[in-house]
Tab-separated table of C-alpha atoms in Angstrom:
chain	number	residue	atom	x	y	z
A	1	UNK	CA	27.170	1.648	-7.724
A	2	UNK	CA	24.431	1.531	-8.368
A	3	UNK	CA	23.238	-1.385	-7.275
A	4	UNK	CA	24.521	0.716	-3.726
A	5	UNK	CA	22.612	4.191	-4.623
A	6	UNK	CA	19.397	2.256	-5.212
A	7	UNK	CA	19.391	-0.029	-2.108
A	8	UNK	CA	19.625	3.547	-0.528
A	9	UNK	CA	17.578	6.211	-2.079
A	10	UNK	CA	14.294	3.328	-1.232
A	11	UNK	CA	15.877	2.899	2.697
A	12	UNK	CA	15.546	6.786	2.459
A	13	UNK	CA	12.573	6.902	1.198
A	14	UNK	CA	11.225	4.598	3.542
A	15	UNK	CA	12.085	6.784	6.505
A	16	UNK	CA	11.734	10.146	4.954
A	17	UNK	CA	7.693	9.025	3.019
A	18	UNK	CA	5.108	10.695	4.980
A	19	UNK	CA	0.938	10.083	5.590
A	20	UNK	CA	-0.178	9.522	2.905
A	21	UNK	CA	-2.749	11.935	3.374
A	22	UNK	CA	-0.182	14.512	3.530
A	23	UNK	CA	-0.877	17.904	1.185
A	24	UNK	CA	2.791	18.383	0.939
A	25	UNK	CA	2.887	14.457	0.293
A	26	UNK	CA	-0.016	15.355	-2.926
A	27	UNK	CA	1.745	18.788	-3.529
A	28	UNK	CA	5.252	16.266	-3.964
A	29	UNK	CA	3.755	13.810	-6.514
A	30	UNK	CA	1.632	16.044	-8.073
A	31	UNK	CA	4.612	18.065	-9.525
A	32	UNK	CA	7.280	14.521	-9.837
A	33	UNK	CA	4.010	13.831	-11.895
A	34	UNK	CA	4.405	16.674	-14.326
A	35	UNK	CA	7.732	16.869	-14.684
A	36	UNK	CA	8.086	12.847	-15.567
A	37	UNK	CA	4.600	13.939	-18.092
A	38	UNK	CA	6.512	17.256	-19.671
A	39	UNK	CA	9.717	15.256	-19.932
A	40	UNK	CA	8.532	12.118	-21.566
A	41	UNK	CA	6.252	14.836	-23.487
A	42	UNK	CA	9.043	16.917	-24.847
A	43	UNK	CA	10.750	13.227	-25.966
A	44	UNK	CA	7.349	12.312	-28.040
A	45	UNK	CA	8.201	15.038	-30.405
A	46	UNK	CA	12.438	15.275	-30.338
A	47	UNK	CA	13.330	11.049	-29.298
A	48	UNK	CA	16.510	11.011	-30.399
A	49	UNK	CA	19.462	14.072	-29.101
A	50	UNK	CA	19.661	17.475	-31.584
A	51	UNK	CA	23.246	18.768	-31.898
A	52	UNK	CA	24.051	20.494	-29.171
A	53	UNK	CA	25.837	23.245	-30.749
A	54	UNK	CA	24.329	26.826	-30.717
A	55	UNK	CA	22.005	25.733	-27.371
A	56	UNK	CA	22.233	27.223	-23.986
A	57	UNK	CA	23.340	25.257	-21.909
A	58	UNK	CA	20.436	24.302	-19.587
A	59	UNK	CA	19.790	23.002	-22.570
A	60	UNK	CA	22.444	20.769	-23.420
A	61	UNK	CA	22.405	20.269	-19.579
A	62	UNK	CA	19.089	18.705	-19.894
A	63	UNK	CA	19.408	16.578	-23.764
A	64	UNK	CA	22.759	14.928	-21.764
A	65	UNK	CA	21.203	14.077	-19.011
A	66	UNK	CA	17.633	14.313	-19.261
A	67	UNK	CA	17.039	10.082	-19.492
A	68	UNK	CA	19.331	10.516	-15.670
A	69	UNK	CA	16.588	12.709	-14.778
A	70	UNK	CA	13.168	10.691	-15.944
A	71	UNK	CA	14.576	7.898	-13.722
A	72	UNK	CA	15.400	10.089	-10.938
A	73	UNK	CA	11.526	11.015	-10.305
A	74	UNK	CA	9.983	8.563	-11.708
A	75	UNK	CA	12.264	6.028	-9.159
A	76	UNK	CA	11.401	8.374	-6.388
A	77	UNK	CA	7.542	7.927	-7.004
A	78	UNK	CA	7.406	4.151	-7.586
A	79	UNK	CA	9.667	4.509	-4.667
A	80	UNK	CA	6.793	6.284	-3.002
A	81	UNK	CA	3.767	3.476	-3.720
A	82	UNK	CA	5.522	0.231	-3.354
A	83	UNK	CA	5.795	1.724	-0.435
A	84	UNK	CA	1.802	3.065	0.591
A	85	UNK	CA	1.657	-0.528	-0.998
A	86	UNK	CA	3.256	-3.102	0.621
A	87	UNK	CA	1.906	-1.167	4.390
A	88	UNK	CA	-1.790	-1.222	3.488
A	89	UNK	CA	-1.754	-5.305	2.761
A	90	UNK	CA	-0.836	-8.753	3.791
A	91	UNK	CA	1.597	-9.365	2.140
A	92	UNK	CA	0.353	-12.339	1.720
A	93	UNK	CA	-2.358	-11.445	-0.250
A	94	UNK	CA	-1.000	-8.625	-2.648
A	95	UNK	CA	2.323	-10.899	-2.890
A	96	UNK	CA	1.858	-10.763	-7.160
A	97	UNK	CA	0.760	-7.160	-7.330
A	98	UNK	CA	3.839	-6.155	-5.353
A	99	UNK	CA	6.233	-8.359	-7.482
A	100	UNK	CA	5.114	-6.108	-10.669
A	101	UNK	CA	5.923	-2.879	-9.080
A	102	UNK	CA	9.108	-3.816	-7.184
A	103	UNK	CA	10.042	-5.159	-10.936
A	104	UNK	CA	9.796	-1.862	-13.234
A	105	UNK	CA	10.894	-0.677	-9.511
A	106	UNK	CA	14.215	-2.402	-10.167
A	107	UNK	CA	14.073	-1.994	-14.709
A	108	UNK	CA	13.381	1.866	-13.946
A	109	UNK	CA	16.996	2.177	-12.048
A	110	UNK	CA	18.746	0.007	-14.323
A	111	UNK	CA	19.365	-1.082	-17.463
A	112	UNK	CA	16.032	-2.009	-18.464
A	113	UNK	CA	14.901	1.667	-18.511
A	114	UNK	CA	18.100	3.448	-20.857
A	115	UNK	CA	17.494	0.553	-22.785
A	116	UNK	CA	13.424	0.079	-23.646
A	117	UNK	CA	11.658	2.484	-25.672
A	118	UNK	CA	9.113	5.205	-25.117
A	119	UNK	CA	6.311	2.995	-24.821
A	120	UNK	CA	7.980	1.650	-21.640
A	121	UNK	CA	8.324	4.952	-19.721
A	122	UNK	CA	4.855	5.838	-20.403
A	123	UNK	CA	3.363	2.245	-18.720
A	124	UNK	CA	6.073	3.622	-16.028
A	125	UNK	CA	3.948	7.163	-16.066
A	126	UNK	CA	0.865	5.177	-15.838
A	127	UNK	CA	1.836	2.747	-13.426
A	128	UNK	CA	1.992	6.261	-10.776
A	129	UNK	CA	-0.310	8.177	-12.222
A	130	UNK	CA	-2.690	4.986	-11.476
A	131	UNK	CA	-1.641	4.770	-7.986
A	132	UNK	CA	-1.149	8.325	-7.632
A	133	UNK	CA	-5.350	8.346	-8.243
A	134	UNK	CA	-5.604	5.182	-6.312
A	135	UNK	CA	-4.006	6.538	-2.784
A	136	UNK	CA	-5.270	10.014	-3.458
A	137	UNK	CA	-9.032	9.679	-4.458
A	138	UNK	CA	-9.943	7.625	-1.850
A	139	UNK	CA	-8.905	10.089	0.692
A	140	UNK	CA	-10.768	12.700	-0.527
A	141	UNK	CA	-14.093	10.050	0.165
A	142	UNK	CA	-14.014	9.642	3.314
A	143	UNK	CA	-13.882	5.773	2.547
A	144	UNK	CA	-12.331	2.655	0.566
A	145	UNK	CA	-14.681	0.352	-1.370
A	146	UNK	CA	-15.478	-0.669	-5.842
A	147	UNK	CA	-17.014	3.382	-6.213
A	148	UNK	CA	-14.392	4.687	-5.836
A	149	UNK	CA	-11.249	3.088	-6.932
A	150	UNK	CA	-13.589	2.636	-10.271
A	151	UNK	CA	-13.827	6.714	-9.826
A	152	UNK	CA	-9.698	6.807	-8.387
A	153	UNK	CA	-9.671	4.989	-12.106
A	154	UNK	CA	-11.723	7.191	-14.227
A	155	UNK	CA	-9.386	10.110	-12.502
A	156	UNK	CA	-6.329	8.411	-13.495
A	157	UNK	CA	-7.550	8.547	-17.697
A	158	UNK	CA	-8.315	12.050	-17.334
A	159	UNK	CA	-5.125	13.654	-17.650
A	160	UNK	CA	-2.884	10.382	-20.722
A	161	UNK	CA	-6.502	10.831	-22.609
A	162	UNK	CA	-6.200	14.887	-22.148
A	163	UNK	CA	-2.506	14.858	-23.013
A	164	UNK	CA	-3.570	12.538	-26.153
A	165	UNK	CA	-5.944	14.771	-27.143
A	166	UNK	CA	-3.507	17.821	-26.928
A	167	UNK	CA	-0.791	15.546	-28.913
A	168	UNK	CA	-3.073	14.636	-31.773
A	169	UNK	CA	-4.269	18.016	-32.479
A	170	UNK	CA	-1.078	19.919	-33.177
A	171	UNK	CA	0.844	17.064	-34.255
A	172	UNK	CA	-1.679	15.151	-36.554
A	173	UNK	CA	0.523	13.412	-38.533
A	174	UNK	CA	1.203	11.200	-35.531
A	175	UNK	CA	-1.798	9.544	-33.793
A	176	UNK	CA	-0.328	6.724	-34.584
A	177	UNK	CA	2.450	6.993	-32.733
A	178	UNK	CA	0.285	8.724	-30.231
A	179	UNK	CA	-1.815	5.309	-30.027
A	180	UNK	CA	1.936	2.936	-30.237
A	181	UNK	CA	2.875	4.769	-27.501
A	182	UNK	CA	1.080	6.521	-25.406
A	183	UNK	CA	-2.329	4.933	-25.220
A	184	UNK	CA	-1.659	1.289	-25.637
A	185	UNK	CA	0.653	1.177	-22.619
A	186	UNK	CA	-1.971	3.372	-20.488
A	187	UNK	CA	-5.201	1.034	-21.631
A	188	UNK	CA	-2.345	-1.678	-20.716
A	189	UNK	CA	-1.676	-0.816	-17.069
A	190	UNK	CA	-5.181	-0.298	-16.604
A	191	UNK	CA	-6.579	-3.140	-17.273
A	192	UNK	CA	-3.346	-4.536	-14.918
A	193	UNK	CA	-5.764	-2.151	-11.683
A	194	UNK	CA	-8.410	-3.686	-12.639
A	195	UNK	CA	-7.839	-7.266	-13.065
A	196	UNK	CA	-5.380	-7.269	-9.725
A	197	UNK	CA	-8.627	-5.018	-8.016
A	198	UNK	CA	-11.375	-7.967	-9.351
A	199	UNK	CA	-8.861	-10.600	-8.150
A	200	UNK	CA	-9.011	-8.456	-4.615
A	201	UNK	CA	-4.565	-8.554	-4.972
A	202	UNK	CA	-4.032	-4.741	-5.394
A	203	UNK	CA	-4.068	-3.473	-1.262
A	204	UNK	CA	-6.733	-1.298	-0.100
A	205	UNK	CA	-4.675	2.309	-0.483
A	206	UNK	CA	-4.904	4.250	2.041
A	207	UNK	CA	-6.548	2.022	4.706
A	208	UNK	CA	-3.488	0.177	6.843
A	209	UNK	CA	-2.715	-1.854	9.569
A	210	UNK	CA	-0.006	-0.588	11.987
A	211	UNK	CA	-0.497	-3.047	15.006
A	212	UNK	CA	-2.570	-6.036	15.414
A	213	UNK	CA	-1.841	-8.969	18.968
A	214	UNK	CA	-3.521	-11.594	20.981
A	215	UNK	CA	-3.785	-11.223	24.161
A	216	UNK	CA	-6.093	-11.986	27.519
A	217	UNK	CA	-7.626	-8.583	28.541
A	218	UNK	CA	-7.830	-5.442	27.166
A	219	UNK	CA	-9.126	-2.161	29.364
A	220	UNK	CA	-9.287	1.292	28.202
A	221	UNK	CA	-8.096	3.929	30.496
A	222	UNK	CA	-6.524	8.135	29.852
A	223	UNK	CA	-3.762	6.576	29.032
A	224	UNK	CA	-4.274	4.697	26.879
A	225	UNK	CA	-5.354	0.302	26.276
A	226	UNK	CA	-3.907	-1.457	28.872
A	227	UNK	CA	-3.258	-5.053	27.164
A	228	UNK	CA	-2.705	-8.034	29.348
A	229	UNK	CA	-0.733	-10.860	28.092
A	230	UNK	CA	1.419	-13.753	29.313
A	231	UNK	CA	3.779	-13.357	26.603
A	232	UNK	CA	7.453	-14.808	27.482
A	233	UNK	CA	10.345	-11.734	26.895
A	234	UNK	CA	12.349	-13.917	24.724
A	235	UNK	CA	9.467	-14.859	22.388
A	236	UNK	CA	9.742	-10.181	20.993
A	237	UNK	CA	8.449	-11.748	17.354
A	238	UNK	CA	5.479	-12.159	19.198
A	239	UNK	CA	1.962	-9.818	18.976
A	240	UNK	CA	0.913	-10.385	22.069
A	241	UNK	CA	-0.285	-13.966	23.244
A	242	UNK	CA	-0.110	-16.040	19.951
A	243	UNK	CA	0.010	-18.538	22.039
A	244	UNK	CA	-2.681	-18.248	23.906
A	245	UNK	CA	-3.357	-20.562	27.112
A	246	UNK	CA	-7.047	-20.347	27.823
A	247	UNK	CA	-7.953	-21.526	31.480
A	248	UNK	CA	-11.958	-22.057	32.082
A	249	UNK	CA	-13.909	-18.161	31.558
A	250	UNK	CA	-10.526	-16.922	30.068
A	251	UNK	CA	-11.504	-14.835	26.854
A	252	UNK	CA	-9.430	-14.405	23.826
A	253	UNK	CA	-8.471	-10.683	23.100
A	254	UNK	CA	-7.528	-9.035	19.565
A	255	UNK	CA	-5.931	-5.477	19.357
A	256	UNK	CA	-5.657	-3.689	16.683
A	257	UNK	CA	-4.280	-0.445	15.275
A	258	UNK	CA	-5.051	0.791	11.410
A	259	UNK	CA	-4.118	4.562	10.178
A	260	UNK	CA	-6.744	5.849	7.755
A	261	UNK	CA	-7.018	9.392	7.074
A	262	UNK	CA	-8.014	12.212	8.624
A	263	UNK	CA	-11.108	12.477	6.739
A	264	UNK	CA	-12.502	8.680	7.052
A	265	UNK	CA	-15.504	7.445	8.225
A	266	UNK	CA	-15.112	4.393	7.194
A	267	UNK	CA	-15.488	0.290	8.637
A	268	UNK	CA	-14.162	-2.195	8.851
A	269	UNK	CA	-14.257	-6.182	8.919
A	270	UNK	CA	-13.116	-8.296	12.023
A	271	UNK	CA	-13.079	-11.776	10.623
A	272	UNK	CA	-12.299	-15.003	13.185
A	273	UNK	CA	-11.572	-18.100	11.165
A	274	UNK	CA	-10.456	-21.985	12.739
A	275	UNK	CA	-8.865	-24.626	10.998
A	276	UNK	CA	-10.538	-27.709	10.398
A	277	UNK	CA	-10.007	-30.058	8.452
A	278	UNK	CA	-10.690	-29.383	5.474
A	279	UNK	CA	-9.431	-25.625	5.382
A	280	UNK	CA	-10.012	-22.033	7.200
A	281	UNK	CA	-13.560	-22.064	8.691
A	282	UNK	CA	-15.319	-18.553	9.865
A	283	UNK	CA	-16.067	-18.557	13.037
A	284	UNK	CA	-17.444	-14.579	13.291
A	285	UNK	CA	-17.493	-11.746	11.732
A	286	UNK	CA	-17.269	-8.421	13.794
A	287	UNK	CA	-18.179	-5.069	12.067
A	288	UNK	CA	-16.449	-1.859	13.676
A	289	UNK	CA	-16.374	1.351	12.694
A	290	UNK	CA	-13.307	3.498	12.292
A	291	UNK	CA	-12.716	7.327	12.190
A	292	UNK	CA	-9.285	8.818	10.846
A	293	UNK	CA	-6.506	11.263	11.900
A	294	UNK	CA	-4.759	9.812	15.316
A	295	UNK	CA	-0.754	9.321	13.993
A	296	UNK	CA	-1.148	5.852	15.117
A	297	UNK	CA	-3.852	4.876	14.204
A	298	UNK	CA	-7.557	4.025	15.300
A	299	UNK	CA	-7.749	1.882	18.222
A	300	UNK	CA	-10.258	-1.172	18.361
A	301	UNK	CA	-10.734	-4.592	19.565
A	302	UNK	CA	-13.178	-7.695	19.376
A	303	UNK	CA	-13.152	-10.569	21.878
A	304	UNK	CA	-14.636	-14.650	21.636
A	305	UNK	CA	-15.700	-16.229	25.127
A	306	UNK	CA	-16.650	-19.310	23.114
A	307	UNK	CA	-13.786	-20.837	21.261
A	308	UNK	CA	-12.283	-24.056	20.531
A	309	UNK	CA	-8.714	-25.167	21.128
A	310	UNK	CA	-6.249	-25.276	17.738
A	311	UNK	CA	-4.906	-22.806	15.220
A	312	UNK	CA	-7.210	-19.906	14.656
A	313	UNK	CA	-6.442	-16.526	12.681
A	314	UNK	CA	-8.364	-13.316	12.149
A	315	UNK	CA	-8.266	-11.047	9.769
A	316	UNK	CA	-9.131	-7.059	9.336
A	317	UNK	CA	-10.733	-6.432	6.380
A	318	UNK	CA	-12.105	-3.478	3.748
A	319	UNK	CA	-15.938	-3.782	3.505
A	320	UNK	CA	-16.225	-4.778	0.425
A	321	UNK	CA	-13.217	-7.879	2.040
A	322	UNK	CA	-10.526	-6.901	1.002
A	323	UNK	CA	-8.081	-7.517	3.635
A	324	UNK	CA	-5.677	-4.974	5.225
A	325	UNK	CA	-3.884	-7.135	7.748
A	326	UNK	CA	-3.814	-10.759	10.076
A	327	UNK	CA	-2.959	-11.875	13.383
A	328	UNK	CA	-2.503	-16.401	13.571
A	329	UNK	CA	-2.398	-17.563	17.003
A	330	UNK	CA	-3.151	-20.827	18.912
A	331	UNK	CA	-5.158	-21.591	22.081
A	332	UNK	CA	-3.912	-24.343	24.148
A	333	UNK	CA	-6.159	-25.526	26.466
A	334	UNK	CA	-4.732	-24.522	30.228
A	335	UNK	CA	-5.421	-25.974	34.301
A	336	UNK	CA	-7.167	-23.167	36.313
A	337	UNK	CA	-3.713	-21.753	38.180
A	338	UNK	CA	-2.412	-18.450	39.907
A	339	UNK	CA	-0.980	-16.444	36.913
A	340	UNK	CA	0.719	-12.813	36.253
A	341	UNK	CA	0.771	-10.654	33.008
A	342	UNK	CA	3.094	-8.041	31.436
A	343	UNK	CA	0.276	-5.327	30.511
A	344	UNK	CA	1.209	-3.085	27.290
A	345	UNK	CA	-0.160	0.303	26.729
A	346	UNK	CA	-1.348	1.196	23.474
């Protein structure tokens, strides 16, 4: 039954979670983080269940169910951040980081959460707090990058350090417990986030790539972008002409949509790679300025007129080289002949 509710809750959050820059979402996360912090702080001072005789009914209910309350709010936050990170990068790049997030999500929902001590619960709070700052601070700055990420981690340190200082002032004899149960777990999680950023496996939230595809032509009209392709009807999983039959004079177009918050005015790079004997070789890098706010994402495209047959891929990356998404395709030479294109509108 726990597994059923876990799966149902994750599916519900997948549908219900709104935009990363929604002030409603930000306010909800702030309230949940405050509730988790308050419950953990109370558990720090009262780790066991006290005698319930003489307590008000609401107090008795709280002590009997505070672990369940904590698990619910932490689980919701971990769901939200796992979804945000999942949407913001190619899984091939961020697999190790996503694996950690999913492992923590399962640990919160099932047995380990009840068995492990307060240090583990503060670790989960640290992950949620740092994830919150990693998603919200770029929204406030209107861009992403190393300086913005370091600023978000600095902001993420302030609440836990402030809480530790408050507890130390109130109960100085418990400073050793503060260090072991609160500061050390937070420090470890901070190191994980910084290492993940250094290794470029942490997704570039709040950016995401809802769509990317390969086409024979891209035309901008009043109704949107008209994308011409030869994709067979049965190949419904392909994004345009991922098997590109190139007649003489054809251009290879790659069209994409990048979601970014309303306040964003940043730049991404479209990087074209061709597979050679020694591996993928960079052929071209095109900078493209993006602006945020559009619900379906900023629409952009690039093309190549000079290309070789074979396997290709195109990455959409941030200016500091963090991948937002990619598309693979192959180019096959074809003799000139009559053909009929189908057209999609984006």
